[in-house]
PDB file of C-alpha atoms in Angstrom:
ATOM      1  CA  MET A   1      34.032  18.828  48.128  1.00 87.00           C
ATOM      2  CA  MET A   2      31.420  16.514  46.581  1.00 88.00           C
ATOM      3  CA  THR A   3      29.885  19.398  44.633  1.00 88.00           C
ATOM      4  CA  THR A   4      33.313  20.242  43.257  1.00 92.00           C
ATOM      5  CA  GLU A   5      33.904  16.606  42.317  1.00 93.00           C
ATOM      6  CA  HIS A   6      30.521  16.463  40.582  1.00 90.00           C
ATOM      7  CA  PHE A   7      31.398  19.617  38.616  1.00 93.00           C
ATOM      8  CA  VAL A   8      34.794  18.153  37.649  1.00 93.00           C
ATOM      9  CA  LEU A   9      33.127  14.958  36.398  1.00 93.00           C
ATOM     10  CA  GLU A  10      30.501  16.951  34.506  1.00 93.00           C
ATOM     11  CA  THR A  11      33.217  19.030  32.844  1.00 95.00           C
ATOM     12  CA  ALA A  12      35.192  15.890  31.993  1.00 95.00           C
ATOM     13  CA  ARG A  13      32.084  14.337  30.411  1.00 91.00           C
ATOM     14  CA  ALA A  14      31.566  17.429  28.275  1.00 94.00           C
ATOM     15  CA  ALA A  15      35.216  17.317  27.197  1.00 95.00           C
ATOM     16  CA  THR A  16      35.029  13.638  26.197  1.00 94.00           C
ATOM     17  CA  ILE A  17      31.893  14.212  24.149  1.00 92.00           C
ATOM     18  CA  GLN A  18      33.475  17.218  22.465  1.00 95.00           C
ATOM     19  CA  GLU A  19      36.622  15.227  21.672  1.00 95.00           C
ATOM     20  CA  ALA A  20      34.630  12.371  20.141  1.00 94.00           C
ATOM     21  CA  ASN A  21      32.652  14.802  17.999  1.00 94.00           C
ATOM     22  CA  GLN A  22      35.760  16.666  16.854  1.00 96.00           C
ATOM     23  CA  ARG A  23      37.568  13.469  15.935  1.00 96.00           C
ATOM     24  CA  ALA A  24      34.570  12.152  14.007  1.00 96.00           C
ATOM     25  CA  ASN A  25      34.258  15.512  12.263  1.00 97.00           C
ATOM     26  CA  LEU A  26      37.931  15.426  11.260  1.00 97.00           C
ATOM     27  CA  PHE A  27      37.525  11.901   9.930  1.00 98.00           C
ATOM     28  CA  LEU A  28      34.365  12.683   7.947  1.00 97.00           C
ATOM     29  CA  THR A  29      36.013  15.822   6.543  1.00 97.00           C
ATOM     30  CA  SER A  30      38.942  13.672   5.416  1.00 97.00           C
ATOM     31  CA  VAL A  31      36.531  11.191   3.806  1.00 98.00           C
ATOM     32  CA  SER A  32      34.746  14.001   1.990  1.00 97.00           C
ATOM     33  CA  SER A  33      37.984  15.594   0.776  1.00 97.00           C
ATOM     34  CA  THR A  34      39.380  12.276  -0.409  1.00 97.00           C
ATOM     35  CA  THR A  35      36.143  11.431  -2.219  1.00 96.00           C
ATOM     36  CA  ILE A  36      36.262  14.759  -4.069  1.00 97.00           C
ATOM     37  CA  ALA A  37      39.936  14.253  -4.930  1.00 96.00           C
ATOM     38  CA  LEU A  38      39.208  10.735  -6.205  1.00 96.00           C
ATOM     39  CA  ALA A  39      36.364  12.066  -8.346  1.00 96.00           C
ATOM     40  CA  PHE A  40      38.618  14.718  -9.894  1.00 96.00           C
ATOM     41  CA  VAL A  41      41.393  12.214 -10.602  1.00 96.00           C
ATOM     42  CA  ALA A  42      38.872   9.723 -12.024  1.00 94.00           C
ATOM     43  CA  GLN A  43      37.465  12.388 -14.332  1.00 95.00           C
ATOM     44  CA  VAL A  44      40.850  13.564 -15.575  1.00 95.00           C
ATOM     45  CA  THR A  45      42.357  10.089 -16.026  1.00 94.00           C
ATOM     46  CA  ARG A  46      39.145   8.410 -17.194  1.00 91.00           C
ATOM     47  CA  MET A  47      39.617   5.977 -14.312  1.00 89.00           C
ATOM     48  CA  GLY A  48      42.912   4.780 -15.758  1.00 90.00           C
ATOM     49  CA  LEU A  49      46.084   3.625 -14.035  1.00 92.00           C
ATOM     50  CA  PRO A  50      46.814   6.978 -12.317  1.00 94.00           C
ATOM     51  CA  PHE A  51      43.353   6.822 -10.710  1.00 94.00           C
ATOM     52  CA  VAL A  52      43.960   3.268  -9.513  1.00 94.00           C
ATOM     53  CA  LEU A  53      47.373   4.184  -8.076  1.00 95.00           C
ATOM     54  CA  PHE A  54      45.952   7.297  -6.408  1.00 96.00           C
ATOM     55  CA  SER A  55      43.095   5.233  -4.926  1.00 96.00           C
ATOM     56  CA  LEU A  56      45.423   2.515  -3.675  1.00 96.00           C
ATOM     57  CA  THR A  57      47.553   5.189  -1.988  1.00 96.00           C
ATOM     58  CA  MET A  58      44.818   7.343  -0.466  1.00 97.00           C
ATOM     59  CA  LEU A  59      42.323   4.722   0.727  1.00 97.00           C
ATOM     60  CA  PRO A  60      44.673   2.911   3.148  1.00 97.00           C
ATOM     61  CA  CYS A  61      45.680   6.275   4.632  1.00 97.00           C
ATOM     62  CA  LEU A  62      42.035   7.195   5.029  1.00 97.00           C
ATOM     63  CA  TYR A  63      41.281   3.800   6.573  1.00 98.00           C
ATOM     64  CA  PHE A  64      44.088   4.342   9.096  1.00 97.00           C
ATOM     65  CA  ILE A  65      42.652   7.729  10.079  1.00 97.00           C
ATOM     66  CA  GLY A  66      39.273   6.057  10.509  1.00 97.00           C
ATOM     67  CA  LEU A  67      40.740   3.217  12.548  1.00 97.00           C
ATOM     68  CA  VAL A  68      42.501   5.492  15.044  1.00 96.00           C
ATOM     69  CA  THR A  69      39.386   7.676  15.206  1.00 97.00           C
ATOM     70  CA  PHE A  70      37.323   4.577  15.939  1.00 96.00           C
ATOM     71  CA  VAL A  71      39.672   3.356  18.678  1.00 95.00           C
ATOM     72  CA  ARG A  72      39.711   6.752  20.376  1.00 95.00           C
ATOM     73  CA  ALA A  73      35.923   7.058  20.122  1.00 94.00           C
ATOM     74  CA  VAL A  74      35.604   3.707  21.920  1.00 93.00           C
ATOM     75  CA  GLN A  75      38.035   4.910  24.605  1.00 93.00           C
ATOM     76  CA  VAL A  76      36.103   8.164  24.977  1.00 93.00           C
ATOM     77  CA  GLY A  77      32.870   6.198  25.386  1.00 88.00           C
ATOM     78  CA  ILE A  78      34.449   4.242  28.235  1.00 89.00           C
ATOM     79  CA  GLU A  79      35.719   7.458  29.844  1.00 92.00           C
ATOM     80  CA  ASP A  80      32.246   8.981  29.566  1.00 89.00           C
ATOM     81  CA  MET A  81      30.658   6.008  31.337  1.00 85.00           C
ATOM     82  CA  VAL A  82      33.249   6.205  34.137  1.00 88.00           C
ATOM     83  CA  HIS A  83      32.407   9.885  34.657  1.00 91.00           C
ATOM     84  CA  ALA A  84      28.665   9.178  34.573  1.00 86.00           C
ATOM     85  CA  ARG A  85      29.119   6.479  37.209  1.00 87.00           C
ATOM     86  CA  GLY A  86      31.050   8.861  39.427  1.00 90.00           C
ATOM     87  CA  MET A  87      28.264  11.423  39.182  1.00 90.00           C
ATOM     88  CA  ALA A  88      25.652   8.783  40.051  1.00 87.00           C
ATOM     89  CA  ARG A  89      27.689   7.740  43.087  1.00 89.00           C
ATOM     90  CA  ILE A  90      27.798  11.322  44.308  1.00 90.00           C
ATOM     91  CA  ARG A  91      24.025  11.596  43.925  1.00 88.00           C
ATOM     92  CA  HIS A  92      23.702   8.334  45.862  1.00 89.00           C
ATOM     93  CA  TYR A  93      25.890   9.774  48.617  1.00 91.00           C
ATOM     94  CA  TYR A  94      23.611  12.816  48.824  1.00 90.00           C
ATOM     95  CA  THR A  95      20.564  10.575  49.266  1.00 90.00           C
ATOM     96  CA  GLU A  96      22.348   8.612  51.981  1.00 92.00           C
ATOM     97  CA  ILE A  97      22.959  11.812  53.927  1.00 91.00           C
ATOM     98  CA  THR A  98      19.491  13.239  53.286  1.00 91.00           C
ATOM     99  CA  PRO A  99      17.055  10.565  52.045  1.00 91.00           C
ATOM    100  CA  SER A 100      14.295  13.108  51.433  1.00 92.00           C
ATOM    101  CA  MET A 101      16.484  14.668  48.714  1.00 88.00           C
ATOM    102  CA  ALA A 102      15.975  11.631  46.411  1.00 87.00           C
ATOM    103  CA  ARG A 103      12.668  12.868  45.014  1.00 87.00           C
ATOM    104  CA  TYR A 104      14.307  16.107  43.808  1.00 87.00           C
ATOM    105  CA  LEU A 105      17.057  14.403  41.806  1.00 84.00           C
ATOM    106  CA  VAL A 106      16.307  13.938  38.131  1.00 79.00           C
ATOM    107  CA  HIS A 107      19.137  11.541  37.292  1.00 77.00           C
ATOM    108  CA  SER A 108      19.777   8.073  38.668  1.00 77.00           C
ATOM    109  CA  THR A 109      21.474   7.522  42.008  1.00 80.00           C
ATOM    110  CA  HIS A 110      22.565   4.035  40.886  1.00 77.00           C
ATOM    111  CA  ASP A 111      25.821   3.537  39.043  1.00 78.00           C
ATOM    112  CA  ASP A 112      25.083   0.314  37.208  1.00 73.00           C
ATOM    113  CA  HIS A 113      25.197   0.319  33.411  1.00 65.00           C
ATOM    114  CA  LEU A 114      21.475  -0.284  32.846  1.00 65.00           C
ATOM    115  CA  ALA A 115      20.426   2.452  35.275  1.00 65.00           C
ATOM    116  CA  LEU A 116      22.688   4.948  33.510  1.00 65.00           C
ATOM    117  CA  LEU A 117      21.286   3.982  30.110  1.00 65.00           C
ATOM    118  CA  ALA A 118      17.721   4.202  31.412  1.00 65.00           C
ATOM    119  CA  ASP A 119      18.616   7.603  32.858  1.00 66.00           C
ATOM    120  CA  VAL A 120      18.888   8.974  29.318  1.00 63.00           C
ATOM    121  CA  GLY A 121      16.012   6.927  27.909  1.00 62.00           C
ATOM    122  CA  LEU A 122      18.010   4.099  26.348  1.00 65.00           C
ATOM    123  CA  ARG A 123      17.718   0.345  26.581  1.00 67.00           C
ATOM    124  CA  PRO A 124      20.358  -2.097  25.353  1.00 66.00           C
ATOM    125  CA  ARG A 125      19.550  -3.208  21.813  1.00 69.00           C
ATOM    126  CA  PRO A 126      21.535  -5.382  19.384  1.00 68.00           C
ATOM    127  CA  TRP A 127      22.069  -2.460  16.974  1.00 71.00           C
ATOM    128  CA  GLN A 128      22.926   0.045  19.759  1.00 70.00           C
ATOM    129  CA  ALA A 129      26.646  -0.185  18.930  1.00 71.00           C
ATOM    130  CA  PHE A 130      25.978   1.478  15.567  1.00 76.00           C
ATOM    131  CA  THR A 131      24.361   4.560  17.110  1.00 81.00           C
ATOM    132  CA  SER A 132      27.489   5.748  18.893  1.00 86.00           C
ATOM    133  CA  THR A 133      30.214   7.911  17.395  1.00 92.00           C
ATOM    134  CA  ALA A 134      32.466   4.851  17.255  1.00 93.00           C
ATOM    135  CA  GLY A 135      29.725   2.905  15.481  1.00 92.00           C
ATOM    136  CA  ILE A 136      29.271   5.547  12.804  1.00 93.00           C
ATOM    137  CA  VAL A 137      33.021   5.762  12.213  1.00 96.00           C
ATOM    138  CA  ASN A 138      33.091   1.958  12.038  1.00 95.00           C
ATOM    139  CA  VAL A 139      30.492   1.808   9.258  1.00 95.00           C
ATOM    140  CA  VAL A 140      32.118   4.554   7.171  1.00 97.00           C
ATOM    141  CA  ASN A 141      35.532   2.977   7.666  1.00 97.00           C
ATOM    142  CA  GLY A 142      34.125  -0.394   6.600  1.00 97.00           C
ATOM    143  CA  ALA A 143      32.907   1.228   3.388  1.00 97.00           C
ATOM    144  CA  ILE A 144      36.418   2.571   2.785  1.00 98.00           C
ATOM    145  CA  ALA A 145      37.833  -0.934   3.291  1.00 98.00           C
ATOM    146  CA  GLY A 146      35.262  -2.253   0.827  1.00 97.00           C
ATOM    147  CA  VAL A 147      36.121   0.307  -1.838  1.00 96.00           C
ATOM    148  CA  PHE A 148      39.825  -0.389  -1.383  1.00 97.00           C
ATOM    149  CA  ALA A 149      39.276  -4.151  -1.716  1.00 96.00           C
ATOM    150  CA  GLY A 150      37.135  -3.636  -4.810  1.00 95.00           C
ATOM    151  CA  VAL A 151      39.681  -1.366  -6.513  1.00 94.00           C
ATOM    152  CA  MET A 152      42.523  -3.696  -5.542  1.00 94.00           C
ATOM    153  CA  THR A 153      40.692  -6.752  -6.869  1.00 94.00           C
ATOM    154  CA  LYS A 154      39.892  -5.006 -10.134  1.00 91.00           C
ATOM    155  CA  ALA A 155      43.458  -3.684 -10.495  1.00 91.00           C
ATOM    156  CA  VAL A 156      45.366  -6.846  -9.583  1.00 90.00           C
ATOM    157  CA  ILE A 157      43.157  -9.541 -11.060  1.00 88.00           C
ATOM    158  CA  GLY A 158      41.556  -7.423 -13.764  1.00 82.00           C
ATOM    159  CA  SER A 159      38.355  -9.146 -12.840  1.00 72.00           C
ATOM    160  CA  THR A 160      34.787  -8.372 -13.610  1.00 80.00           C
ATOM    161  CA  LEU A 161      32.860  -5.791 -11.666  1.00 86.00           C
ATOM    162  CA  GLY A 162      30.965  -8.604  -9.905  1.00 90.00           C
ATOM    163  CA  LEU A 163      34.106 -10.092  -8.340  1.00 93.00           C
ATOM    164  CA  ALA A 164      35.322  -6.650  -7.289  1.00 92.00           C
ATOM    165  CA  LEU A 165      31.915  -6.006  -5.708  1.00 94.00           C
ATOM    166  CA  ILE A 166      32.043  -9.307  -3.814  1.00 95.00           C
ATOM    167  CA  ALA A 167      35.547  -8.480  -2.543  1.00 95.00           C
ATOM    168  CA  GLY A 168      34.319  -5.052  -1.441  1.00 96.00           C
ATOM    169  CA  ILE A 169      31.316  -6.475   0.407  1.00 97.00           C
ATOM    170  CA  PHE A 170      33.533  -9.053   2.091  1.00 98.00           C
ATOM    171  CA  ALA A 171      36.045  -6.395   3.230  1.00 97.00           C
ATOM    172  CA  PHE A 172      33.176  -4.215   4.496  1.00 97.00           C
ATOM    173  CA  ALA A 173      31.764  -7.133   6.502  1.00 97.00           C
ATOM    174  CA  VAL A 174      35.133  -8.146   7.959  1.00 97.00           C
ATOM    175  CA  SER A 175      36.030  -4.580   8.961  1.00 96.00           C
ATOM    176  CA  ASN A 176      32.622  -3.922  10.512  1.00 94.00           C
ATOM    177  CA  GLY A 177      32.581  -7.288  12.247  1.00 92.00           C
ATOM    178  CA  ALA A 178      36.027  -6.865  13.802  1.00 93.00           C
ATOM    179  CA  CYS A 179      35.362  -3.323  14.985  1.00 92.00           C
ATOM    180  CA  GLY A 180      31.846  -4.264  16.091  1.00 85.00           C
ATOM    181  CA  ASN A 181      33.391  -6.901  18.352  1.00 87.00           C
ATOM    182  CA  ILE A 182      35.593  -4.203  19.887  1.00 88.00           C
ATOM    183  CA  ILE A 183      32.532  -2.032  20.555  1.00 83.00           C
ATOM    184  CA  ARG A 184      30.656  -4.944  22.133  1.00 79.00           C
ATOM    185  CA  ALA A 185      33.655  -5.888  24.311  1.00 83.00           C
ATOM    186  CA  ALA A 186      33.974  -2.272  25.458  1.00 81.00           C
ATOM    187  CA  GLY A 187      30.259  -2.223  26.248  1.00 71.00           C
ATOM    188  CA  GLN A 188      30.578  -5.370  28.329  1.00 68.00           C
ATOM    189  CA  ALA A 189      33.586  -3.913  30.141  1.00 64.00           C
ATOM    190  CA  ARG A 190      31.583  -0.746  30.909  1.00 58.00           C
ATOM    191  CA  SER A 191      28.621  -2.715  32.203  1.00 59.00           C
ATOM    192  CA  THR A 192      30.675  -4.891  34.550  1.00 58.00           C
ATOM    193  CA  SER A 193      33.159  -2.368  35.904  1.00 54.00           C
TER     194      SER A 193
END
């Protein structure tokens, strides 16, 4: 029964990783397609009003796709940690039954967050949140928010490029900061559960 449970958890882990990768791939494909479409419209309209309207329509849609991709990637990361903990508990059970088996197990028999990270050669670092699938989606989505804010500032205020750039950097920072807090909170929830 425990072997079957271990196999089920292993399969579930593989499925969560595959889902995260597929979602990120869909998002990045959407970003690429939208960027190409924006370039074509910019070229044809010489970055006139139709380009601005097209940008202000497409970028929020793209940001939404990125936001839901980000949220699901965070959820998948939590699911993955739950499965990894279950597998570690099963290995611990095996070593309780037969202590001499411990030296043959490659992965950790402890289910705490740090042991599971160490199991794959990782240590908690301040920038670790950016190395996950959710972190990558967060950064790209922040760039989309920045571009949208820059285009909106330029279109509404008719400001200089400098003000549009400042608005874009601010939107990038706010988006990344808010989503970064979500990643950190999820990481703390994983480490204490």
